[in-house]
Amino acid sequence: MNKKNTALVLLFGACQSVWAADQAVELETLTVNGNEEQPSGVLLDTPIKTGSRLGLTARETPASVSVADRAVIEARGAKDTQDVINAMTGINASANPGYGGFVTYRGFTQNQITQLFNGINLGYSSAARPVDAWVMDRVELIGGPSTFLYGAGAVGGSINYISKLASREQQVLEGRLRYGSFDESEVAFGVNQALGGSDANHFMRLDFSRGHSNGYIDRNDRDTDSLAFSLLSDLTPDLSHTLAVEYLEDSEDSPYWGSPILKPTGRSMEIDEDRRFENYNVADGRYEQRVRWLRSILDYRLSDTTSLQNTIYHYNAQRDYRNLEQYAYTANNRLVERSASLLQRHDQNVLGNRLELSHEHALFGLNSQWAGGFDISRMRQTLHPRSGGGYDSVDPDHFDPGSFDDIPGMAAGLQKQRRHEVKTQALFVENRLQLSERLALLSGLRYDYLDMEVTNYGTVSATSPAFFERSWEPLSGRLGLVYDLSSSANLYLQYSTSADLPAGALASATYSNVGLFDLSKGEQWEVGSKFDFLDGRGSATVALYQIVRRDFAVRDSSNPNLMVQAGQQTSRGIELAGKLQVTERLQAEANYAYVDAQYDEFNEAVGGVSVSREGNNPINVPASVANLWLTYSLSNALQVGTDARYVASVYADNANTLKAPSYTLYGLFARYRIDEHTALTARLRNLTDEVYAKQAYGTQYYMGAPRSFDVSLDLRF
C-alpha cells in the first residue's frame, strides 16, 4: 500500500472510530484534579483570525490550521517568532541573514508562503525577520492557497503574527528575566492598565523587550529591542478605537552566513567539525533592521448581527547589509576562498486601509454569515546594492577577517539601483451557509488589481529598462464543505486557488522576473478531519492535500539565457496533529507532516545548456517534519518535560546532488512555580549537541545552534 492510500485509510478509519465511540461506546471518564490543563497548539474550539474573516473556530474551518497562543509560546520557551512557527505542523524555518524570513511549508518556500503581521501582507519575505516572541499575542497558520484572504502569494500557506493589544482588563503587570549560554539574555516587561476607575473607557498596554547574545558562532553578536504601545478607547457602547504603535530594532555584528562544506563534495554535505564555530565574514560585517508600525483600528457594532472594522496601517523599515557572504574550500580543504561582497540597503514603506463588514442573517431559511470589504495599499521600496566577486583565500585555522572597506570597490558606499512601487486594490467576500444541522458550505472570493512601476537608476539594457510598468488582475477563491459526523468529530473537503509572482517578489522583482509574465496559478484539493476522543482527553486533526503550482518562470529549454513561463510543481502530503491527557499528570502532544514535492516541469541553465530537473525535489524542502512534547506535573508547583524535533534531509541544489543530512533535536525543561505570581524555568536545548544544517544552499551549510542552557524568571500580577 502506498503512502497516499495508507493516509486515506488512517483518515477515514480514525473518523469512523470516533463516530462509533460517540454513538455506541461509553468510555471510562477520567477526572483531572489538582492541575490546570496544559497549554496546547491543538485548539479546535477557539476562534481564529487567519483561516477566515468570519470568526470561525478551527473546527469550523475547512482547512488545516495551527495556532500558538500566548500560553503555548511561553510553555515551549519560544524566544522569537522563528521558534514559534518551527513548532507548528509541517513548518521548517531559519533566519540566515540573506533569507531572514525563510520558511518551507507544504513543499514551497520563501514568497510562496505569505507571512502576515496582524493580517497585513508586506509582500517580501526579507521583511519577516524573527521578532522577539514577547510582543506576540499569538501566531496562526493556515495550510495551502489562501490568496482569497490576503492577496497575491500564499500558494503553500499563510502565517499570521498577531501582536499584543490593550484589553479591557483593569490591570496586568508581567515581566521576564532570562540568561543562558553564549551570554544570551532577555529583559522584558508588559503592563495593561485601565485609565480611570472601575468604569474606565480607556485602556493602555505597553510592552518592551531587550535581547542580547554573543552568538554560538565566533564574532557574531546580536542585539534586539522591541517596543509596543496600544490605547483602546470605548467611545460609545458600540464604537471603539485602538491606536497601536510598534518599534522593532535588530542588529548583528559580523553575521554568520554559513560554513563551507568539505571537498570532494559527495552526495551528503559535511563540514569540518573542528571548525564548527568559525566565522568567515569580515570583522566589520553588519546587518541592521529598524521597523516602525502604526495602526488605527475602528470597531463599530451597527446591530446585533452586523459589525464593521476599519484599519489604517503604515509600515516603515530600513534594512542594511554589509558582508562578505560566500565561502568555499580549495580542493585540498586547506584554504577557504571568500567571495560575494554585498553592500545593500532596503528602504521600504507600506501605507494602506482595510475595511471589513460582517453580517449574519437567514438566507432561504438557512443561517448565513457574511464577511466582505476592500483593501487598498501602496508599497514603495528602494534598493541600494553594491556587489563584488572573489576576494581572497584564508587559512581557516588562523586568519585576519579584514575590513569590508578593504574589499575593492566597496568603500565607495551605497548606490541606488531600483525603486519599486506597487499599488493594490482588492475586493473580497466570504460566506458560511448552514445547509443542514450537520453540513455547512463555506465560500470565498477575492479580486485584486496590482499595478507595479519600477524605475532603474543603474545601467540600462534590454533586460533592465530605465522604467517598466505591469499590472495584473488575479481572481482567487475557496469552496469548502464541513460535515459533522458527531458532536466531537467532523470531515471537511475544500478546493482553493492562488495567484502569485512567477519569480521573486514585487518588492524586488526585476524585469526578467516579471516583465513579460502573467501571475503563476495554483490550486489545492484538501480533505481532512478534526475530532476529540476519549471523552475529550484527546483532540486531533488530519489533513490530506494536493497542490499544483503552474506557470512559474523557468529557463527556456532552447535558450538557457532566456526565461519562459512554463514550470510546474506538484506537492502531495499528509499532516497530523494531536494532544492527549495520558494520565492525570502527563500530557503528550505531537505533530507530523509528510510531503512529496516534485518539479513536473523545470529547466535549469548549467554551463550555457538547459538541463531538465523534472522529478527533482525543490531546494531545502524536507519530506518529513515532526515535533513531540511530553509534560509531567510532579506536583501543582513543579513540572518537568521533554521535547523532540525531527527534520528530514534536504537538497541544496536543483540537480539534487548535494544533500544536507536529517537531524533530531532533543530538549529538557523544569518549571517551578514559586507562588501564584512567580515561576522559574530551566531549559536545556539540543541535548545531544547535534551538528545540523537549518538551511543548505550551494556549497554552504547554515548550522543550527549547539547545546545550550538558559534560566528564566517570569512574573505576573
XYZ file of C-alpha atoms in Angstrom:
717
model
C 0.000 0.000 0.000
C 1.445 3.402 -0.941
C 1.692 6.411 1.402
C -1.383 8.087 -0.089
C -3.624 5.041 0.383
C -2.258 4.460 3.873
C -3.087 8.047 4.798
C -6.639 7.691 3.416
C -7.230 4.560 5.462
C -5.857 6.351 8.550
C -8.121 9.371 7.982
C -11.390 7.543 7.474
C -10.588 4.825 9.981
C -9.946 7.428 12.683
C -13.150 9.299 11.880
C -15.254 6.127 11.877
C -13.754 5.069 15.209
C -14.518 8.419 16.813
C -18.057 8.419 15.380
C -18.679 4.907 16.624
C -17.339 5.743 20.055
C -19.622 8.763 20.263
C -22.659 6.774 19.137
C -22.265 3.404 20.809
C -19.486 3.147 23.382
C -19.406 4.778 26.766
C -15.766 5.414 27.656
C -14.478 5.458 31.193
C -14.340 9.037 32.430
C -11.079 10.377 33.816
C -11.305 13.397 36.089
C -8.211 15.586 36.151
C -7.803 17.221 39.529
C -5.240 19.495 41.070
C -3.610 20.637 37.830
C -4.656 23.163 35.249
C -4.963 21.931 31.673
C -1.610 22.214 29.914
C -1.245 24.704 27.033
C -1.651 23.101 23.616
C -1.324 24.029 19.967
C -4.342 21.863 19.106
C -7.145 24.363 19.785
C -10.262 23.234 17.934
C -12.884 25.471 19.512
C -11.055 28.785 19.819
C -11.964 31.486 17.250
C -9.096 32.113 14.824
C -8.392 35.096 12.586
C -6.251 33.561 9.869
C -8.419 30.784 8.402
C -11.365 33.068 7.670
C -12.751 36.566 8.258
C -15.943 35.053 9.714
C -14.612 34.474 13.230
C -14.814 30.695 12.867
C -13.086 28.169 15.093
C -10.517 25.727 13.751
C -13.177 23.008 13.910
C -15.490 25.053 11.679
C -12.775 25.901 9.133
C -12.321 23.555 6.133
C -8.527 23.778 6.184
C -5.527 22.659 8.192
C -4.974 25.317 10.879
C -2.305 25.553 13.596
C -2.400 28.039 16.479
C 0.205 29.032 19.060
C -1.435 31.322 21.600
C 0.358 33.162 24.391
C 0.183 30.183 26.750
C 1.780 27.872 24.176
C 4.516 30.394 23.323
C 5.509 30.622 26.982
C 5.172 26.913 27.755
C 7.562 25.979 24.933
C 10.127 28.623 25.778
C 9.992 30.294 22.360
C 12.484 33.152 22.198
C 11.341 34.580 18.864
C 8.766 34.041 16.135
C 11.024 31.530 14.369
C 10.903 29.294 17.459
C 7.118 29.641 17.480
C 6.499 28.592 13.882
C 9.032 25.730 13.961
C 6.736 24.061 16.488
C 3.790 24.245 14.072
C 2.739 21.336 11.885
C 4.979 20.948 8.834
C 6.948 24.202 9.173
C 10.730 24.406 8.849
C 12.142 27.936 9.203
C 15.567 29.548 9.537
C 16.964 33.079 9.687
C 20.048 33.213 7.510
C 20.671 36.988 7.183
C 20.167 36.829 3.410
C 16.893 34.913 3.779
C 15.655 36.451 7.002
C 12.134 35.092 6.728
C 12.948 31.742 5.127
C 10.112 29.246 5.591
C 9.353 25.944 3.912
C 5.845 24.501 4.128
C 3.893 22.021 2.002
C 6.760 21.802 -0.465
C 7.052 25.553 -1.080
C 9.453 28.216 0.179
C 10.101 31.945 0.565
C 7.500 34.207 -1.101
C 5.251 31.226 -1.863
C 4.436 31.268 1.879
C 2.778 34.542 2.875
C 3.914 35.938 6.225
C 1.482 38.469 7.659
C 1.722 40.912 10.524
C -1.729 41.384 12.051
C -3.243 40.271 8.755
C -1.177 42.740 6.694
C 0.833 41.419 3.748
C 4.180 43.172 3.217
C 4.885 41.182 0.051
C 8.533 40.483 0.845
C 9.959 37.546 2.806
C 13.048 39.522 3.916
C 10.660 41.749 5.897
C 9.767 38.731 8.038
C 12.941 38.520 10.136
C 12.319 36.825 13.506
C 10.715 39.145 16.082
C 11.071 38.777 19.871
C 8.251 36.497 20.982
C 7.472 38.729 23.977
C 5.439 41.207 21.908
C 3.397 38.463 20.204
C -0.078 37.520 21.430
C -0.417 34.538 19.090
C 0.716 33.082 15.771
C -1.659 31.311 13.394
C -1.026 29.142 10.334
C -3.346 28.062 7.527
C -2.205 25.454 5.029
C -2.473 25.748 1.283
C -3.566 28.525 -1.102
C -5.037 31.481 0.785
C -4.743 34.271 -1.764
C -8.510 34.720 -1.417
C -7.860 36.053 2.098
C -4.639 38.057 1.881
C -3.817 38.775 -1.754
C -1.264 37.541 -4.281
C 1.018 34.794 -2.991
C 0.313 32.109 -0.378
C 0.277 29.047 -2.639
C 1.795 26.989 0.180
C 0.037 28.693 3.099
C -0.101 31.794 5.282
C 1.449 32.593 8.666
C -0.061 35.426 10.697
C 1.918 37.058 13.544
C -0.564 38.803 15.857
C 0.727 41.418 18.325
C -0.448 42.032 21.875
C -3.021 44.821 22.138
C -4.643 46.686 25.022
C -7.538 44.776 26.571
C -10.329 45.727 28.958
C -8.613 44.097 31.941
C -8.253 46.555 34.818
C -4.585 45.846 35.471
C -1.982 43.310 34.395
C 1.740 43.546 35.132
C 4.162 40.933 33.821
C 7.886 40.578 33.293
C 10.717 38.215 32.415
C 14.435 37.878 33.109
C 16.333 35.228 31.137
C 20.014 34.340 30.899
C 21.806 31.457 29.218
C 24.656 30.099 27.133
C 26.622 32.458 24.878
C 25.712 35.309 27.242
C 22.206 35.241 25.796
C 19.936 37.459 27.869
C 16.435 38.913 27.802
C 14.802 41.623 29.879
C 11.106 42.171 29.208
C 8.029 43.663 30.824
C 4.418 44.380 29.953
C 1.606 46.319 31.561
C -2.093 46.604 30.748
C -3.814 49.378 32.687
C -7.288 50.892 32.837
C -7.069 54.687 32.667
C -9.614 55.628 35.294
C -11.682 53.769 37.850
C -13.836 50.679 37.545
C -15.956 52.399 34.873
C -12.938 53.369 32.730
C -13.423 53.797 28.996
C -9.728 53.893 28.077
C -7.154 51.095 28.431
C -3.472 51.119 27.574
C -0.857 48.431 27.075
C 2.918 48.823 26.976
C 5.380 46.015 26.176
C 9.158 46.177 25.953
C 11.851 43.552 25.469
C 15.605 43.733 25.008
C 17.725 40.783 23.952
C 21.453 40.230 23.598
C 23.662 37.317 22.583
C 27.350 36.812 21.830
C 26.239 34.134 19.374
C 27.180 30.486 19.051
C 29.404 31.435 16.082
C 32.624 33.396 16.680
C 32.401 37.208 16.455
C 28.622 37.160 15.920
C 26.914 39.439 18.460
C 23.215 40.252 18.200
C 21.045 42.870 19.899
C 17.275 43.285 19.638
C 14.799 45.815 21.006
C 11.015 45.663 20.768
C 8.594 48.330 21.982
C 4.811 48.170 21.542
C 2.164 50.598 22.804
C -1.583 50.482 22.258
C -4.539 52.523 23.503
C -8.090 51.131 23.457
C -10.873 53.717 23.780
C -14.567 52.874 24.142
C -16.054 55.971 22.521
C -19.661 54.747 22.822
C -21.192 51.390 23.836
C -20.983 50.340 20.171
C -17.910 52.206 18.938
C -14.280 51.666 19.961
C -10.904 52.724 18.627
C -7.447 51.184 19.069
C -4.238 53.018 18.324
C -1.219 50.697 18.067
C 2.424 51.745 17.662
C 5.364 49.318 17.445
C 9.108 49.782 17.037
C 11.496 46.886 16.375
C 15.270 47.047 16.068
C 17.626 44.199 15.208
C 21.394 44.398 14.699
C 24.133 41.803 14.197
C 27.891 42.227 14.171
C 29.712 40.064 11.625
C 26.627 37.967 10.740
C 27.109 34.260 10.180
C 26.296 33.240 6.587
C 27.171 29.572 6.772
C 30.031 27.071 6.849
C 31.745 25.730 3.696
C 31.377 22.002 3.073
C 34.383 19.731 2.693
C 35.697 18.602 -0.675
C 35.325 16.410 -2.582
C 31.602 17.124 -2.321
C 29.792 13.822 -2.125
C 26.026 13.483 -2.058
C 25.944 14.110 1.708
C 27.203 17.547 2.767
C 29.853 17.513 5.515
C 31.624 20.256 7.444
C 34.850 20.222 9.446
C 33.513 19.930 12.994
C 36.826 21.193 14.392
C 35.992 24.499 12.672
C 32.332 24.287 13.589
C 32.109 27.766 15.084
C 34.349 29.638 12.648
C 33.033 32.848 11.092
C 34.477 33.785 7.695
C 32.695 37.117 7.392
C 34.741 40.336 7.654
C 35.296 41.796 11.129
C 33.006 44.780 10.496
C 30.266 42.828 8.714
C 26.851 44.100 9.700
C 23.117 43.530 9.479
C 20.649 46.098 10.843
C 16.890 46.455 10.692
C 14.659 49.209 12.061
C 10.880 48.814 11.770
C 8.044 51.156 12.692
C 4.375 50.144 12.643
C 1.311 52.355 13.094
C -2.272 51.071 13.081
C -5.559 52.855 13.693
C -8.378 50.330 14.224
C -12.022 51.407 14.413
C -14.657 48.855 15.504
C -18.344 49.701 15.143
C -21.248 47.412 16.010
C -24.132 48.532 13.838
C -26.522 45.944 15.300
C -26.536 42.559 16.985
C -25.923 40.948 13.596
C -23.758 43.500 11.793
C -20.344 44.938 12.598
C -17.687 46.947 10.807
C -13.941 47.289 11.269
C -11.657 49.757 9.522
C -7.854 49.586 9.804
C -5.476 52.260 8.593
C -1.898 50.963 8.623
C 1.579 52.245 7.926
C 4.835 50.275 7.879
C 8.302 51.752 7.512
C 11.551 49.766 7.521
C 15.207 50.176 6.715
C 17.394 47.101 6.326
C 21.181 47.387 5.889
C 23.668 44.686 4.857
C 27.488 44.947 4.733
C 29.006 41.483 4.405
C 31.262 39.009 2.660
C 28.815 36.156 2.171
C 30.170 33.096 0.318
C 32.914 30.675 1.368
C 34.315 27.546 -0.269
C 37.262 25.254 0.470
C 40.076 24.806 -2.003
C 40.466 21.286 -3.408
C 42.702 20.138 -0.507
C 40.486 21.750 2.191
C 43.434 23.808 3.459
C 42.228 27.270 2.473
C 38.841 28.965 2.348
C 38.078 31.158 -0.647
C 35.893 34.136 0.306
C 33.688 35.941 -2.204
C 30.353 37.692 -2.857
C 30.692 41.017 -1.065
C 27.405 42.903 -0.805
C 26.563 46.375 0.424
C 22.773 46.725 0.392
C 20.007 48.902 1.795
C 16.252 48.364 1.624
C 14.050 51.397 2.254
C 10.511 50.018 2.377
C 7.193 51.547 3.393
C 3.608 50.419 3.085
C 0.507 52.599 3.524
C -2.967 51.112 3.372
C -6.565 50.946 4.510
C -8.701 47.853 5.013
C -12.479 47.945 5.577
C -14.302 44.783 6.692
C -18.035 44.317 7.169
C -19.552 41.210 8.761
C -23.232 40.345 8.770
C -25.337 37.414 9.945
C -28.850 36.650 8.696
C -31.101 33.947 7.270
C -30.765 33.023 3.590
C -33.588 30.839 2.215
C -34.359 29.984 5.809
C -30.770 28.870 6.465
C -28.323 30.518 8.858
C -25.804 32.557 6.864
C -22.700 34.545 7.827
C -21.069 37.080 5.514
C -17.807 38.982 5.580
C -16.609 41.329 2.885
C -14.768 44.530 2.208
C -11.903 46.142 0.393
C -8.192 46.713 0.917
C -6.126 49.407 -0.762
C -2.393 49.846 -0.254
C 0.761 51.325 -1.719
C 4.152 49.697 -1.214
C 7.387 51.500 -2.081
C 10.859 50.043 -1.824
C 14.214 51.442 -2.937
C 17.188 49.088 -3.313
C 20.822 50.199 -2.999
C 23.032 47.210 -3.874
C 26.785 47.267 -4.499
C 28.353 43.858 -5.027
C 31.670 42.238 -5.830
C 33.028 38.798 -6.765
C 36.033 36.865 -5.468
C 38.076 38.483 -2.715
C 40.741 36.342 -1.015
C 41.789 32.944 0.347
C 42.453 32.486 4.062
C 43.846 29.796 6.343
C 40.799 28.716 8.423
C 42.985 27.920 11.451
C 44.300 31.464 11.829
C 43.387 34.453 9.687
C 42.663 38.143 9.854
C 38.977 38.576 8.898
C 39.761 42.006 7.441
C 37.549 45.031 6.896
C 34.672 45.415 4.468
C 36.078 48.711 3.171
C 39.272 46.896 2.134
C 37.306 44.909 -0.444
C 37.850 46.539 -3.855
C 35.004 48.891 -4.788
C 33.120 48.624 -1.502
C 34.485 51.808 0.101
C 32.544 53.833 -2.498
C 29.378 53.353 -0.438
C 25.745 52.773 -1.344
C 24.473 53.156 -4.891
C 20.762 53.498 -5.655
C 19.742 50.913 -8.230
C 15.946 50.468 -8.404
C 12.742 51.849 -6.970
C 9.607 49.712 -6.832
C 6.079 50.998 -6.316
C 3.182 48.554 -6.091
C -0.415 49.692 -5.735
C -3.038 47.165 -4.699
C -6.811 47.462 -4.809
C -8.774 44.444 -3.635
C -12.375 43.379 -3.059
C -13.164 40.258 -1.030
C -16.204 38.365 0.212
C -16.789 35.208 2.274
C -19.884 33.263 3.270
C -20.785 30.383 5.559
C -24.146 28.764 4.838
C -25.547 26.168 7.247
C -27.130 23.758 4.751
C -28.360 21.372 7.423
C -27.836 20.599 11.078
C -24.622 18.734 10.172
C -23.453 20.276 6.885
C -22.024 23.758 6.245
C -20.785 25.316 2.993
C -18.003 27.906 3.033
C -17.110 30.049 0.051
C -14.690 32.897 -0.539
C -13.688 35.101 -3.459
C -11.128 37.872 -3.883
C -10.321 40.188 -6.783
C -7.040 42.122 -6.818
C -5.792 44.823 -9.125
C -1.995 45.072 -8.876
C -0.096 47.881 -10.560
C 3.706 47.795 -10.463
C 6.132 50.515 -11.536
C 9.913 50.009 -11.478
C 12.454 52.764 -12.062
C 16.009 51.661 -12.865
C 18.786 54.035 -11.763
C 21.566 51.710 -12.929
C 22.809 50.572 -16.305
C 20.022 50.369 -18.871
C 19.762 47.263 -21.070
C 17.148 45.136 -22.830
C 16.607 43.136 -19.641
C 16.924 46.189 -17.341
C 14.968 49.056 -18.908
C 15.023 52.543 -17.389
C 11.347 52.130 -16.489
C 8.698 49.465 -16.826
C 5.137 49.037 -15.607
C 2.998 45.942 -15.295
C -0.453 45.231 -13.975
C -2.263 42.021 -13.060
C -5.847 41.189 -12.058
C -5.864 37.888 -10.148
C -9.116 36.281 -9.047
C -8.886 33.579 -6.383
C -11.300 31.679 -4.200
C -12.225 28.772 -1.947
C -15.134 26.332 -1.689
C -15.347 24.095 1.351
C -17.756 21.672 2.987
C -17.729 20.737 6.680
C -19.783 17.726 7.784
C -20.292 16.917 11.476
C -20.079 13.161 11.992
C -20.973 13.744 15.636
C -20.723 16.485 18.223
C -16.991 15.743 18.540
C -15.849 14.815 15.020
C -16.174 16.158 11.513
C -14.979 15.735 7.955
C -14.142 18.554 5.565
C -13.377 18.939 1.887
C -12.093 22.062 0.185
C -10.876 23.412 -3.148
C -8.868 26.650 -3.230
C -6.850 28.645 -5.745
C -3.966 31.095 -5.607
C -2.105 33.610 -7.750
C 1.495 34.581 -7.071
C 4.559 36.021 -8.771
C 6.281 33.705 -11.286
C 9.661 34.568 -9.709
C 10.855 36.877 -6.950
C 8.603 39.353 -5.144
C 7.112 42.604 -6.368
C 9.178 44.472 -3.790
C 12.411 43.412 -5.528
C 11.477 41.719 -8.822
C 13.467 42.598 -11.935
C 12.195 42.901 -15.496
C 13.423 39.372 -16.263
C 11.418 38.058 -13.262
C 8.046 39.585 -14.088
C 8.316 41.939 -17.057
C 6.820 39.565 -19.617
C 4.914 37.099 -17.453
C 1.445 36.619 -16.062
C 0.951 35.575 -12.467
C 1.610 31.972 -11.560
C -1.529 29.985 -10.712
C -2.009 27.378 -8.020
C -4.812 25.113 -6.879
C -5.352 22.751 -3.972
C -7.651 19.907 -3.042
C -7.709 19.069 0.659
C -9.676 16.575 2.725
C -9.404 16.247 6.467
C -10.953 15.715 9.859
C -10.893 17.339 13.299
C -12.082 15.372 16.290
C -11.985 14.776 20.038
C -11.626 11.324 21.556
C -11.551 9.519 24.901
C -14.245 11.773 26.378
C -12.334 14.909 25.481
C -8.993 13.791 26.923
C -7.568 13.985 23.425
C -8.001 16.060 20.279
C -6.548 15.544 16.813
C -6.536 16.808 13.248
C -5.601 15.093 9.998
C -5.342 16.566 6.512
C -4.535 15.178 3.060
C -3.791 17.590 0.227
C -2.513 18.068 -3.295
C -1.227 21.450 -4.526
C -0.266 22.167 -8.132
C 1.565 25.398 -8.987
C 1.769 26.219 -12.699
C 3.441 28.752 -14.958
C 6.305 29.955 -12.833
C 9.451 31.232 -14.529
C 11.998 28.647 -15.737
C 14.894 28.647 -18.212
C 13.995 28.299 -21.880
C 14.835 24.737 -22.996
C 16.247 26.007 -26.295
C 17.934 29.170 -24.981
C 19.077 28.966 -21.348
C 19.802 32.702 -21.333
C 16.084 33.423 -21.540
C 13.294 32.907 -19.015
C 9.926 31.472 -20.046
C 6.743 30.821 -18.094
C 6.347 27.077 -18.245
C 7.215 25.452 -14.929
C 5.006 23.221 -12.802
C 5.389 21.775 -9.302
C 3.139 19.306 -7.503
C 3.072 18.752 -3.746
C 1.127 15.911 -2.110
C 1.124 15.350 1.599
C -0.442 14.487 4.903
C -0.466 16.436 8.180
C -1.303 15.045 11.611
C -1.530 16.854 14.940
C -2.866 15.754 18.289
C -2.782 16.067 22.055
C -3.682 13.575 24.784
C -4.004 13.829 28.540
C -2.380 10.422 29.067
C -2.811 10.425 32.845
C -3.877 12.963 35.406
C -0.320 14.309 35.431
C 1.074 13.519 31.963
C 0.197 15.314 28.733
C 1.531 14.371 25.302
C 1.341 16.461 22.149
C 2.772 15.823 18.701
C 2.539 16.815 15.064
C 3.850 15.227 11.885
C 3.892 16.288 8.237
C 4.939 14.360 5.152
C 5.188 15.969 1.713
C 6.173 14.612 -1.683
C 7.168 17.762 -3.619
C 8.478 17.426 -7.168
C 9.027 19.501 -10.266
C 6.814 18.317 -13.099
C 8.481 20.771 -15.469
C 11.612 22.774 -14.753
C 14.709 23.505 -16.875
C 17.877 24.996 -15.431
C 20.792 26.605 -17.288
C 24.035 24.736 -16.495
C 27.159 25.920 -18.304
C 25.044 27.523 -21.022
C 22.985 24.349 -21.553
C 19.400 23.829 -20.473
C 19.046 20.781 -18.181
C 15.709 19.298 -17.182
C 15.046 18.901 -13.446
C 11.788 17.022 -13.929
C 11.107 14.722 -10.973
C 13.582 16.507 -8.683
C 12.759 17.936 -5.269
C 12.834 21.686 -4.558
C 15.759 23.036 -2.535
C 15.509 22.965 1.286
C 12.207 21.060 1.357
C 12.280 18.193 3.912
C 9.973 15.258 3.179
C 9.107 14.895 6.877
C 8.936 17.230 9.866
C 7.812 16.091 13.317
C 7.555 17.551 16.834
C 6.817 15.886 20.184
C 6.274 17.292 23.687
C 5.780 15.406 26.969
C 4.904 17.370 30.111
C 4.651 15.784 33.557
C 3.370 17.520 36.708
C 5.255 16.220 39.719
C 3.101 18.486 41.881
C 0.946 21.579 41.500
C 4.129 23.640 41.699
C 6.666 21.569 39.744
C 6.605 20.454 36.102
C 9.212 18.662 34.047
C 9.164 17.884 30.361
C 10.968 16.817 27.257
C 10.639 17.626 23.583
C 11.964 16.282 20.295
C 12.087 17.640 16.752
C 12.893 15.678 13.591
C 13.629 17.230 10.189
C 14.357 15.019 7.185
C 17.279 15.594 4.826
C 17.049 18.358 2.216
C 18.691 19.025 -1.127
C 20.908 22.089 -1.545
C 20.794 22.253 -5.345
C 18.245 21.805 -8.118
C 20.219 18.851 -9.513
C 19.622 17.024 -6.194
C 23.304 16.069 -5.986
C 24.007 17.785 -2.628
C 22.049 16.768 0.439
C 22.121 18.096 3.999
C 21.525 15.193 6.425
C 18.408 14.750 8.512
C 18.580 15.626 12.193
C 16.799 15.146 15.501
C 16.943 17.647 18.373
C 16.033 16.870 21.990
C 15.287 19.222 24.864
C 14.517 19.138 28.584
C 12.884 21.632 30.916
C 11.839 22.036 34.542
C 9.453 24.729 35.755
C 8.877 25.575 39.409
C 6.027 27.860 40.418
C 7.354 29.731 43.445
C 3.950 31.299 44.157
C 0.880 32.337 42.181
C 2.796 35.247 40.635
C 6.279 33.822 40.033
C 7.717 30.904 38.048
C 11.313 29.772 37.478
C 12.145 27.724 34.360
C 15.377 25.971 33.392
C 15.678 24.679 29.827
C 18.290 22.575 28.026
C 18.174 22.784 24.214
C 19.819 20.419 21.695
C 20.600 17.950 24.454
C 22.863 15.724 22.313
C 24.784 18.660 20.772
C 23.674 17.650 17.269
C 25.552 19.223 14.349
C 22.896 20.079 11.778
C 22.043 22.408 8.907
C 18.992 24.603 9.402
C 19.333 25.580 5.755
C 21.592 24.473 2.893
C 22.327 26.350 -0.300
C 25.002 25.731 -2.907
C 28.106 24.571 -1.067
C 27.288 26.232 2.271
C 25.796 24.745 5.391
C 23.897 27.158 7.662
C 24.430 25.495 11.004
C 21.900 25.462 13.827
C 22.682 26.200 17.481
C 24.703 23.686 19.561
C 23.705 22.505 23.051
C 22.672 25.424 25.248
C 21.135 26.112 28.644
C 19.063 29.006 29.943
C 17.112 30.001 33.041
C 14.176 32.402 33.089
C 12.179 34.077 35.831
C 8.600 35.009 34.916
C 6.300 37.247 36.950
C 2.635 38.126 36.516
C 0.466 40.241 38.819
